[in-house]
Short mmCIF file of C-alpha atoms and ligand atoms in Angstrom, two decimals:
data_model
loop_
_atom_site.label_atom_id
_atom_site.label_comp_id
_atom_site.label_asym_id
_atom_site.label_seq_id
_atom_site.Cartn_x
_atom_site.Cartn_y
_atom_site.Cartn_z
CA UNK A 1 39.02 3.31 18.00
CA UNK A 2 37.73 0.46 19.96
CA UNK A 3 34.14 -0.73 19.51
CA UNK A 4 31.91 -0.75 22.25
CA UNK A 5 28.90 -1.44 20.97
CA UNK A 6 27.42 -4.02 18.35
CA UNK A 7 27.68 -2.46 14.47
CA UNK A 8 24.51 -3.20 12.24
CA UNK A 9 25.57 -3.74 8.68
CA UNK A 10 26.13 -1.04 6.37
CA UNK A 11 23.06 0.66 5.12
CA UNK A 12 20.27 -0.12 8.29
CA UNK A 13 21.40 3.61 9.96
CA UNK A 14 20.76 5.33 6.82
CA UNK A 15 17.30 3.87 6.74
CA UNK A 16 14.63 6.44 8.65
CA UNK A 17 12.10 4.17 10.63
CA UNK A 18 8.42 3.99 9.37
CA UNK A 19 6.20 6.61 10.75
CA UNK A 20 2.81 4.85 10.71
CA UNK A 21 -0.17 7.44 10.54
CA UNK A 22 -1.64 9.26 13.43
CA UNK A 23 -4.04 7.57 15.80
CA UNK A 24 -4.36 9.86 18.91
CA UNK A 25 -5.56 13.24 19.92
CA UNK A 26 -3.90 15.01 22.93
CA UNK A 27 -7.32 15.30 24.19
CA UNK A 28 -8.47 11.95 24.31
CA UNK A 29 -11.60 12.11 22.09
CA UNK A 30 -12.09 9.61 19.72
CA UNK A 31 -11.13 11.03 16.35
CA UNK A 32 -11.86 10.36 13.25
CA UNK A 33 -8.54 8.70 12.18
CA UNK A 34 -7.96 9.16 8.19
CA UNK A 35 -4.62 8.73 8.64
CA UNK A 36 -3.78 5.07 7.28
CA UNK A 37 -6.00 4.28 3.99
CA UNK A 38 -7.84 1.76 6.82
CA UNK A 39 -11.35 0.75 5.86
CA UNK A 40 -14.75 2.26 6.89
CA UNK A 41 -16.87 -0.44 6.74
CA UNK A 42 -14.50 -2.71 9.18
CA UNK A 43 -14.11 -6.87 8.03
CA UNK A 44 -16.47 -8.69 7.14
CA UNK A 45 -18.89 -10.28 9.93
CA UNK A 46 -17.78 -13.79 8.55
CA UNK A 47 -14.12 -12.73 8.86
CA UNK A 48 -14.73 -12.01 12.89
CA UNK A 49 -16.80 -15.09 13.30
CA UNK A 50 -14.03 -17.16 11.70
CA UNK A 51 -11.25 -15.25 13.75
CA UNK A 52 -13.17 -16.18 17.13
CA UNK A 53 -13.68 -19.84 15.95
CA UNK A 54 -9.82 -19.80 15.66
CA UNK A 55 -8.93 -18.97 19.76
CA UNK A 56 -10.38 -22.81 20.62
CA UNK A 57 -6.37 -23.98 20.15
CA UNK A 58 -4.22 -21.38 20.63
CA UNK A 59 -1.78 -24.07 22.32
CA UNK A 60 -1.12 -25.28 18.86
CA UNK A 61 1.35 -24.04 16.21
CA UNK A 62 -0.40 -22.86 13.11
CA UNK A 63 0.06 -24.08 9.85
CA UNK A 64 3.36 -23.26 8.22
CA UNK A 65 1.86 -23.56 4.78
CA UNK A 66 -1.35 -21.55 5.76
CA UNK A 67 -2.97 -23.89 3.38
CA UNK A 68 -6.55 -22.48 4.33
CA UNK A 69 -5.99 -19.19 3.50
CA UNK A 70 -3.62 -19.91 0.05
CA UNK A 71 -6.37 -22.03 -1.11
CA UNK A 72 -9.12 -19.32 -0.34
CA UNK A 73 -7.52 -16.56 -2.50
CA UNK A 74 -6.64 -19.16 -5.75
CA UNK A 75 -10.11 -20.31 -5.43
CA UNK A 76 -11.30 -16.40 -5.55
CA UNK A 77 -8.69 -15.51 -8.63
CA UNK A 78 -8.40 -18.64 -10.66
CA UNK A 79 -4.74 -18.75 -9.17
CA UNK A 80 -1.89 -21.81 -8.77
CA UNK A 81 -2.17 -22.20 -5.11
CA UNK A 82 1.29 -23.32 -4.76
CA UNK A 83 2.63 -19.96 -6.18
CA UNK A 84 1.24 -17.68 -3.39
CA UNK A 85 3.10 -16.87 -0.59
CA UNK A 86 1.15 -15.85 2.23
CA UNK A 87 2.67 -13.22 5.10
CA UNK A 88 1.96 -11.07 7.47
CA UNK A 89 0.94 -7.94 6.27
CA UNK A 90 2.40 -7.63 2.41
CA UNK A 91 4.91 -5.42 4.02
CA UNK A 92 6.62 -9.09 5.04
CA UNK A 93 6.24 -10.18 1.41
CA UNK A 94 8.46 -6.90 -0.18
CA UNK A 95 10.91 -7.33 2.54
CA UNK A 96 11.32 -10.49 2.09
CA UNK A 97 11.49 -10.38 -1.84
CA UNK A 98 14.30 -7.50 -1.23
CA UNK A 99 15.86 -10.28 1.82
CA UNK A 100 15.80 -12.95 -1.10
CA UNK A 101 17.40 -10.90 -4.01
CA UNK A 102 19.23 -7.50 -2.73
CA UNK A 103 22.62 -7.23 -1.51
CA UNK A 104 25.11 -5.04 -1.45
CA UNK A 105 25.93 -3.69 -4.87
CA UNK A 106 23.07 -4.24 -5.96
CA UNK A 107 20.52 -1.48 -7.28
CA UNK A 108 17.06 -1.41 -6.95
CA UNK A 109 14.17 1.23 -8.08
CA UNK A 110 11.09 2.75 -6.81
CA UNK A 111 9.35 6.32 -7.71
CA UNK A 112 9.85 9.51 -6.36
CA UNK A 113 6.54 9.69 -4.26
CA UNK A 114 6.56 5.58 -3.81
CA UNK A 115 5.68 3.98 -1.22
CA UNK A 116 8.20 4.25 1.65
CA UNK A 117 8.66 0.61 2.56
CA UNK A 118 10.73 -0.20 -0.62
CA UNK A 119 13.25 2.03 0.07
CA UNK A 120 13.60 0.62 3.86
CA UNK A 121 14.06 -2.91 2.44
CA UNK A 122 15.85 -2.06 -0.44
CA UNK A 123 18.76 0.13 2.44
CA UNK A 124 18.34 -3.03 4.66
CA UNK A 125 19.76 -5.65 2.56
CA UNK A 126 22.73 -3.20 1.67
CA UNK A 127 21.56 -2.04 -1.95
CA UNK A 128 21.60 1.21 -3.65
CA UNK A 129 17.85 2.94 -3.69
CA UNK A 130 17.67 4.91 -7.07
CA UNK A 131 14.73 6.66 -7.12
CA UNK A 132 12.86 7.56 -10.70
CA UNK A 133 10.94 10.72 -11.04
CA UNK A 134 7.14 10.55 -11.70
CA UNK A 135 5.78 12.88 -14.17
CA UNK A 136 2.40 14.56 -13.11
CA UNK A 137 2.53 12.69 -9.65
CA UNK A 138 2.10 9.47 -11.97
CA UNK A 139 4.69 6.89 -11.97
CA UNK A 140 6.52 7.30 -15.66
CA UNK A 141 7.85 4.14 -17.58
CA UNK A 142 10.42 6.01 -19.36
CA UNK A 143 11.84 7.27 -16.42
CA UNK A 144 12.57 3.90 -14.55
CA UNK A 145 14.01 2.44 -17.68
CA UNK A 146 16.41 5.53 -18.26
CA UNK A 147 17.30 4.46 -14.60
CA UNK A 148 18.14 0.51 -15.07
CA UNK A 149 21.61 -0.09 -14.86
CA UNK A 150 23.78 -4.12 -15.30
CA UNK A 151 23.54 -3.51 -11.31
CA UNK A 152 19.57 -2.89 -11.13
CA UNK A 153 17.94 -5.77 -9.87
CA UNK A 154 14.17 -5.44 -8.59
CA UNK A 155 12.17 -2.36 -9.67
CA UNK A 156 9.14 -1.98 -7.12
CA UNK A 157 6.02 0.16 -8.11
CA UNK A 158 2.88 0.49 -6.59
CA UNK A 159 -0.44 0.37 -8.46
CA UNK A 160 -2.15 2.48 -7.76
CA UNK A 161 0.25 4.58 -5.98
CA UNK A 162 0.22 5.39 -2.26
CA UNK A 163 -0.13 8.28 -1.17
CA UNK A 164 -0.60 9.59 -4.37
CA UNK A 165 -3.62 7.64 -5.51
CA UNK A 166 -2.78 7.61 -9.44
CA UNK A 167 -2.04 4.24 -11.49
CA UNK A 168 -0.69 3.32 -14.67
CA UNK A 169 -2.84 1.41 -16.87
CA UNK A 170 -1.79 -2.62 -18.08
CA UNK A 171 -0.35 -1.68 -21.00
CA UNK A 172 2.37 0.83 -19.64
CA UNK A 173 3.04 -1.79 -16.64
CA UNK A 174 3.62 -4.27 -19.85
CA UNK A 175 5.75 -1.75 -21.48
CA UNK A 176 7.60 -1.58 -18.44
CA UNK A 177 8.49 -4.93 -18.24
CA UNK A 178 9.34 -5.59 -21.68
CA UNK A 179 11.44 -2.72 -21.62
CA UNK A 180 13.81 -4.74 -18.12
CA UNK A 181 15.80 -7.24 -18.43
CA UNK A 182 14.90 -10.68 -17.71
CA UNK A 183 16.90 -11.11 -14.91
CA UNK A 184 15.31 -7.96 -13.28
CA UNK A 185 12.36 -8.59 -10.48
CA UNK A 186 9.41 -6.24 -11.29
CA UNK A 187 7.56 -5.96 -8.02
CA UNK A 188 3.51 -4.79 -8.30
CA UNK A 189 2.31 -3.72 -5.34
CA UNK A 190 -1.43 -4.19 -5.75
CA UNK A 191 -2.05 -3.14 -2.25
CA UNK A 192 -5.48 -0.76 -3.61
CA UNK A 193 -6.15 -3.09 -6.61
CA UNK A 194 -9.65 -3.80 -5.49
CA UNK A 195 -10.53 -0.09 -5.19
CA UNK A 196 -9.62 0.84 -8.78
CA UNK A 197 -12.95 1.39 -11.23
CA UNK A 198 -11.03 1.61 -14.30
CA UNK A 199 -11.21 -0.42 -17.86
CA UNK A 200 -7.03 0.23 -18.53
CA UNK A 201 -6.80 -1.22 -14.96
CA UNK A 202 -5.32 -4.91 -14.32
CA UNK A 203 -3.10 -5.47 -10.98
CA UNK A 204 -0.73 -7.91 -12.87
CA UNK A 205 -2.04 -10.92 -12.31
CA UNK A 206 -1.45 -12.36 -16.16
CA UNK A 207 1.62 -10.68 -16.16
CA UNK A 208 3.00 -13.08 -13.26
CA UNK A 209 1.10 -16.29 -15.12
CA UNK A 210 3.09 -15.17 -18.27
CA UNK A 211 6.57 -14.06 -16.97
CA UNK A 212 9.24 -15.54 -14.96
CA UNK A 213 10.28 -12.48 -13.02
CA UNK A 214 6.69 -10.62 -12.01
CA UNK A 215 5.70 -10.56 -8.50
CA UNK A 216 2.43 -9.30 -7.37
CA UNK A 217 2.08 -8.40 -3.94
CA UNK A 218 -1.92 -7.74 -1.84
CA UNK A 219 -2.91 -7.19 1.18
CA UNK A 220 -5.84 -7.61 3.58
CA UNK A 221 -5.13 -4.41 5.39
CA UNK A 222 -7.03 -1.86 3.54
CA UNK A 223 -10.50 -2.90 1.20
CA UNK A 224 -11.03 -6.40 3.99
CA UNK A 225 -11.07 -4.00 6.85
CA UNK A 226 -8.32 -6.84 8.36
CA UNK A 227 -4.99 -4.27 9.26
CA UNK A 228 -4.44 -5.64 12.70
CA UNK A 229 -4.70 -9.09 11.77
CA UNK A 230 -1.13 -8.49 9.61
CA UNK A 231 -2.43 -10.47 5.97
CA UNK A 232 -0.68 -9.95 2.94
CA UNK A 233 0.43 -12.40 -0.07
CA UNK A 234 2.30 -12.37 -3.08
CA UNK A 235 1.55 -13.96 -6.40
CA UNK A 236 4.81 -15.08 -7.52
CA UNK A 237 6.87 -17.51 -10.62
CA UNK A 238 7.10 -21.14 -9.33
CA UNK A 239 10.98 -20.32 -8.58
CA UNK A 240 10.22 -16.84 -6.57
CA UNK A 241 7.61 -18.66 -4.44
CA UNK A 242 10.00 -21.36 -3.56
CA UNK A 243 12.87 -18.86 -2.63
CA UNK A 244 10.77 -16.77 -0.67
CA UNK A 245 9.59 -20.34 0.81
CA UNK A 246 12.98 -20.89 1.51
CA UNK A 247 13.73 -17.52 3.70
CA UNK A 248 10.16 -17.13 5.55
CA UNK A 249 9.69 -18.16 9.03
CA UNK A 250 8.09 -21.65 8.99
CA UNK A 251 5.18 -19.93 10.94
CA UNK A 252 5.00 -16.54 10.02
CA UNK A 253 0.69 -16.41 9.85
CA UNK A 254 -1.38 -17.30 12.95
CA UNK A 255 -4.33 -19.57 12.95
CA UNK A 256 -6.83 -16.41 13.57
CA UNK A 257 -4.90 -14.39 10.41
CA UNK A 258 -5.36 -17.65 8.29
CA UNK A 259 -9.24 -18.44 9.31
CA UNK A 260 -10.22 -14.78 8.95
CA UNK A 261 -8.39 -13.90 5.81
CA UNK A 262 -9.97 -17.06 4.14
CA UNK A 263 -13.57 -15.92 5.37
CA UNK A 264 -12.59 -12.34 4.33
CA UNK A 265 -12.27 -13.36 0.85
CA UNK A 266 -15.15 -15.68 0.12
CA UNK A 267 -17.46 -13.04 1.22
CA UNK A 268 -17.60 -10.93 -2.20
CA UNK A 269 -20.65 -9.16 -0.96
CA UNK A 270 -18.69 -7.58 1.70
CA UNK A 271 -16.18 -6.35 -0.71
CA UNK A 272 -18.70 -5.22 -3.18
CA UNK A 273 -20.43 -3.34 -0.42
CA UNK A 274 -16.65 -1.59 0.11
CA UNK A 275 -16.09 -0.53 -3.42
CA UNK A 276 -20.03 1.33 -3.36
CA UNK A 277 -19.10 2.87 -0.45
CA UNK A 278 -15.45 4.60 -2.07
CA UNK A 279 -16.87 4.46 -5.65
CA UNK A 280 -19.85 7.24 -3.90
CA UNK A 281 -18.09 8.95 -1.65
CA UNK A 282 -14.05 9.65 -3.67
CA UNK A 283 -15.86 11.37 -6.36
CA UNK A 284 -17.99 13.36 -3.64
CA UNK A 285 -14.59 14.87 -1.87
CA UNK A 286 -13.06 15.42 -4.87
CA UNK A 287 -15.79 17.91 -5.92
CA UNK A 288 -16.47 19.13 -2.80
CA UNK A 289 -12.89 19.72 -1.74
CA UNK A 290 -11.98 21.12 -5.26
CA UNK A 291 -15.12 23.93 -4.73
CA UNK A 292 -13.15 24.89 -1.57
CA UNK A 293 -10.28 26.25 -4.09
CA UNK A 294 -8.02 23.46 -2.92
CA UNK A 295 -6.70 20.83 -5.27
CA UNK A 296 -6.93 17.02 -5.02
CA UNK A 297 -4.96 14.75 -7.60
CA UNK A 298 -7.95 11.96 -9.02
CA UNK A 299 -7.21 9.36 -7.45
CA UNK A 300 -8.36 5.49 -8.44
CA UNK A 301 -7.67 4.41 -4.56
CA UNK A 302 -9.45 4.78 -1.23
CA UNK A 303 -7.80 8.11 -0.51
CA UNK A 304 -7.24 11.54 -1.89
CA UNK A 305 -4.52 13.97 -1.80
CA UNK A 306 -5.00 17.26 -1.03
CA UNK A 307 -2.62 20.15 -2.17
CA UNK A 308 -2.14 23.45 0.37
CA UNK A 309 -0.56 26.38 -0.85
CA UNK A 310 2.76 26.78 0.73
CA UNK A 311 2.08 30.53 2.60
CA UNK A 312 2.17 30.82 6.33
CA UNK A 313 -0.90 30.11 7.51
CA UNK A 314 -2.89 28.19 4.76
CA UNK A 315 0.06 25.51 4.65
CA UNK A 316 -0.53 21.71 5.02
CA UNK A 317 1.09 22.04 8.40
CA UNK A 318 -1.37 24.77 9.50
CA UNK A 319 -4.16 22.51 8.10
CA UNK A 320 -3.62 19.47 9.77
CA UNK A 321 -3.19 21.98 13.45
CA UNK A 322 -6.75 22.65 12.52
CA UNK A 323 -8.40 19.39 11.47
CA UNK A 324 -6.86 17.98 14.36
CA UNK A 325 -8.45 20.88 16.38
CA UNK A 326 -11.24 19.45 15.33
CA UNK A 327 -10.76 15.90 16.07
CA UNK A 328 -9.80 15.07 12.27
CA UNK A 329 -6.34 13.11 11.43
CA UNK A 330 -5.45 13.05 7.79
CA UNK A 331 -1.51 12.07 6.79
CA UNK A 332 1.60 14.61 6.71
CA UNK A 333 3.17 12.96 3.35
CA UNK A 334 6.32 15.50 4.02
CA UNK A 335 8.99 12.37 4.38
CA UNK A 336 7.25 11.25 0.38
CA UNK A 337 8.28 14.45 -1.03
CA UNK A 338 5.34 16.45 -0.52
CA UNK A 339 4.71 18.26 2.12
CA UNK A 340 2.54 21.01 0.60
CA UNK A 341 -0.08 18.04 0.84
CA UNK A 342 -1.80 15.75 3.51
CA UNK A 343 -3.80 12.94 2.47
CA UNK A 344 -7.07 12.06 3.24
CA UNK A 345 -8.69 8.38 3.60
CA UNK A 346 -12.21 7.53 2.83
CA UNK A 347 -14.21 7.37 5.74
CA UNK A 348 -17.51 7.05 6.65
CA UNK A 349 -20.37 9.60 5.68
CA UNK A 350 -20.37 11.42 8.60
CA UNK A 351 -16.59 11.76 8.77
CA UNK A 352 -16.44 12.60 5.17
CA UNK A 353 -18.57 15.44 5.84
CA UNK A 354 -16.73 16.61 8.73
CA UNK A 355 -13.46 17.05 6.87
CA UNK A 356 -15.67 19.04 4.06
CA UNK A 357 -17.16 21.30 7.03
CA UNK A 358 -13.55 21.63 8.58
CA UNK A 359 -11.71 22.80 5.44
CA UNK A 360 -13.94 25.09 4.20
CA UNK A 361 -13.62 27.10 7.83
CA UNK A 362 -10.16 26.45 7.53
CA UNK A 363 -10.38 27.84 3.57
CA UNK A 364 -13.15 30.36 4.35
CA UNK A 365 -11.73 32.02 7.57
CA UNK A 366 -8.38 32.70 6.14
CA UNK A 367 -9.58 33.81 2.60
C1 LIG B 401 -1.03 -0.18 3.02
C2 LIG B 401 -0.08 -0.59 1.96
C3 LIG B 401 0.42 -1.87 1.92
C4 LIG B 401 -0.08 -2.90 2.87
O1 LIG B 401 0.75 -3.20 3.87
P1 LIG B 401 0.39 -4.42 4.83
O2 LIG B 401 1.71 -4.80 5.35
O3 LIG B 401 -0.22 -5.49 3.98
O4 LIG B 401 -0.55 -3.91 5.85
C5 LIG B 401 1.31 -2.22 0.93
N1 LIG B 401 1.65 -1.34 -0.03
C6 LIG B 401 1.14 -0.10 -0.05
C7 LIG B 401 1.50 0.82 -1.16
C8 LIG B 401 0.28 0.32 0.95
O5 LIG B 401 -0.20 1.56 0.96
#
């Protein structure tokens, strides 16, 4: 056979492209879109001022160390600034960590319900997903060690978990990495590490300080209300930061991404104001939702999951036809394994109580 057409390299037609959440209604009212863990509150006012500041030289190439922005966030930690690696979105910091140290051969591991973007980098760069069942919807040590083979060579988990919403405490993240190899990347994807109200709870940071091969990856997308502005960074070993160095584009964040993601950060009142708001209003749906007979796995993020029972009728599917009658979008999780769920984010106080109202018609008028 003669080939007409350009081949991509093995693995990228195996991968199934993203499907970002739901944003529109077919009848063009304004929903209330809880369909991408995004924030209620929006960014901070300091974060727009600084982005509108920004558009004076737009003429001008940014700069390729976003030096700005680095220095913002190890100010804000206590971190080496010259071991973050700013990009946009954190989704550019996993695929590029998968870029830098997948190939073919290669194996690399994520959880059953993980987040999907792992396994598109992991298929893109030609390596084997292997995929490690979680135990109660949490992700389970024991599991991903059983898994490790001499061919394993990043294991990605996210903590806390999207969509499931569950973490593992410090401890079982340490036991996790004691338990790989050294030559083994461990990848934390602290993407809802602000969120998380728990004692047990630490998104890695010492872990990196202390280890050679312990990436942590965050993002401005969710609790800084900054998703379109594409703002993620990793916290990596001096020798992982200059690789991925190595492998970025020399100008991968704009001026407005660097200006408003340093603003976003300084302003801890804006970010206190965020965890309030989920802190008040996770345990509230929880409860209420759980009175309606339906159950929702405790979650530590900005977003619950919601379990249907399967029968005709009363199914997720059937759900989301309603709450979308209604001018509600919550998140089919079907392509993470569950879709006898949908998953709900935070919203506001008015939308919160509109997806209470909704499901208990939806509960009450087929019980
Ligand atoms: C939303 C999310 C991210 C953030 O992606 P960005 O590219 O920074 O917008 C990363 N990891 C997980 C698990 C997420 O849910």
């Amino acid at each position: 056979m003669t080939l007409t057409a350009p081949t991509p390299k093995p693995g990228i037609l195996d991968i199934e492209a993203y499907v970002p959440g739901e944003s529109k209604l077919p009848s063009g009212v304004k929903p209330a879109k809880l369909s991408s863990n995004e924030t209620p509150l929006g960014p901070s006012p300091k974060a727009i001022e600084a982005y509108k500041a920004a558009t004076g030289d737009l003429e001008r190439y940014p700069d390729g160390q976003a030096a700005v922005l680095r220095e913002a966030i190890a100010k804000r930690y206590g971190l080496d600034a010259a071991r973050i690696v700013c990009g946009a979105g954190s989704d550019e910091i996993l695929t590029m960590l998968a870029h830098a140290y997948l190939g073919p051969g290669d194996e690399a591991i994520y959880t059953e319900h993980g987040f999907l973007v792992y396994r598109i980098a992991i298929l893109a760069n030609g390596a084997t997903p292997v995929v490690a069942p979680e135990r109660d919807l949490k992700t389970d040590v024991d599991a991903i060690l059983e898994r490790v083979t001499d061919k394993t060579r990043v294991v990605f988990i996210a903590n806390p978990n999207n969509p499931t919403g569950t973490y593992i405490p410090i401890d079982e993240v340490r036991r996790l990495r004691a338990g790989l190899r050294g030559d083994i990347l461990l990848v934390l994807d602290g993407a809802y590490a602000e969120y998380v109200q728990r004692n047990d709870y630490e998104a890695g940071l010492e872990l990196v300080a202390t280890t050679e091969n312990t990436v942590m990856t965050r993002t401005f997308s969710k609790i800084h209300g900054l998703a379109s502005l594409r703002i993620g960074w990793g916290y990596c070993p001096a020798a992982v930061a200059d690789v991925l160095n190595r492998i970025r584009g020399p100008f991968n964040m704009s001026s407005p991404a660097i200006a408003a993601g340093a603003a976003a950060i300084a302003d801890t009142a804006h970010l206190e104001k965020a965890v309030a708001h989920n802190s008040k209003w996770l345990p509230w749906l929880e409860a209420e939702i759980g009175k309606l007979g339906l159950t929702v796995t405790p979650s530590v993020a900005n977003f619950i999951l919601i379990h249907f029972p399967r029968e005709a009728g009363r199914a997720a599917k059937d759900a989301d036809a309603f709450l979308k009658s209604k001018g509600i979008i919550l998140r089919m999780v079907g392509s993470y394994g569950l879709g006898q769920c949908l998953r709900m984010t935070i919203g506001s106080e008015d939308e919160n109580r509109r997806v209470v109202a909704a499901l208990a018609e939806f509960t009450g008028a087929r019980s």
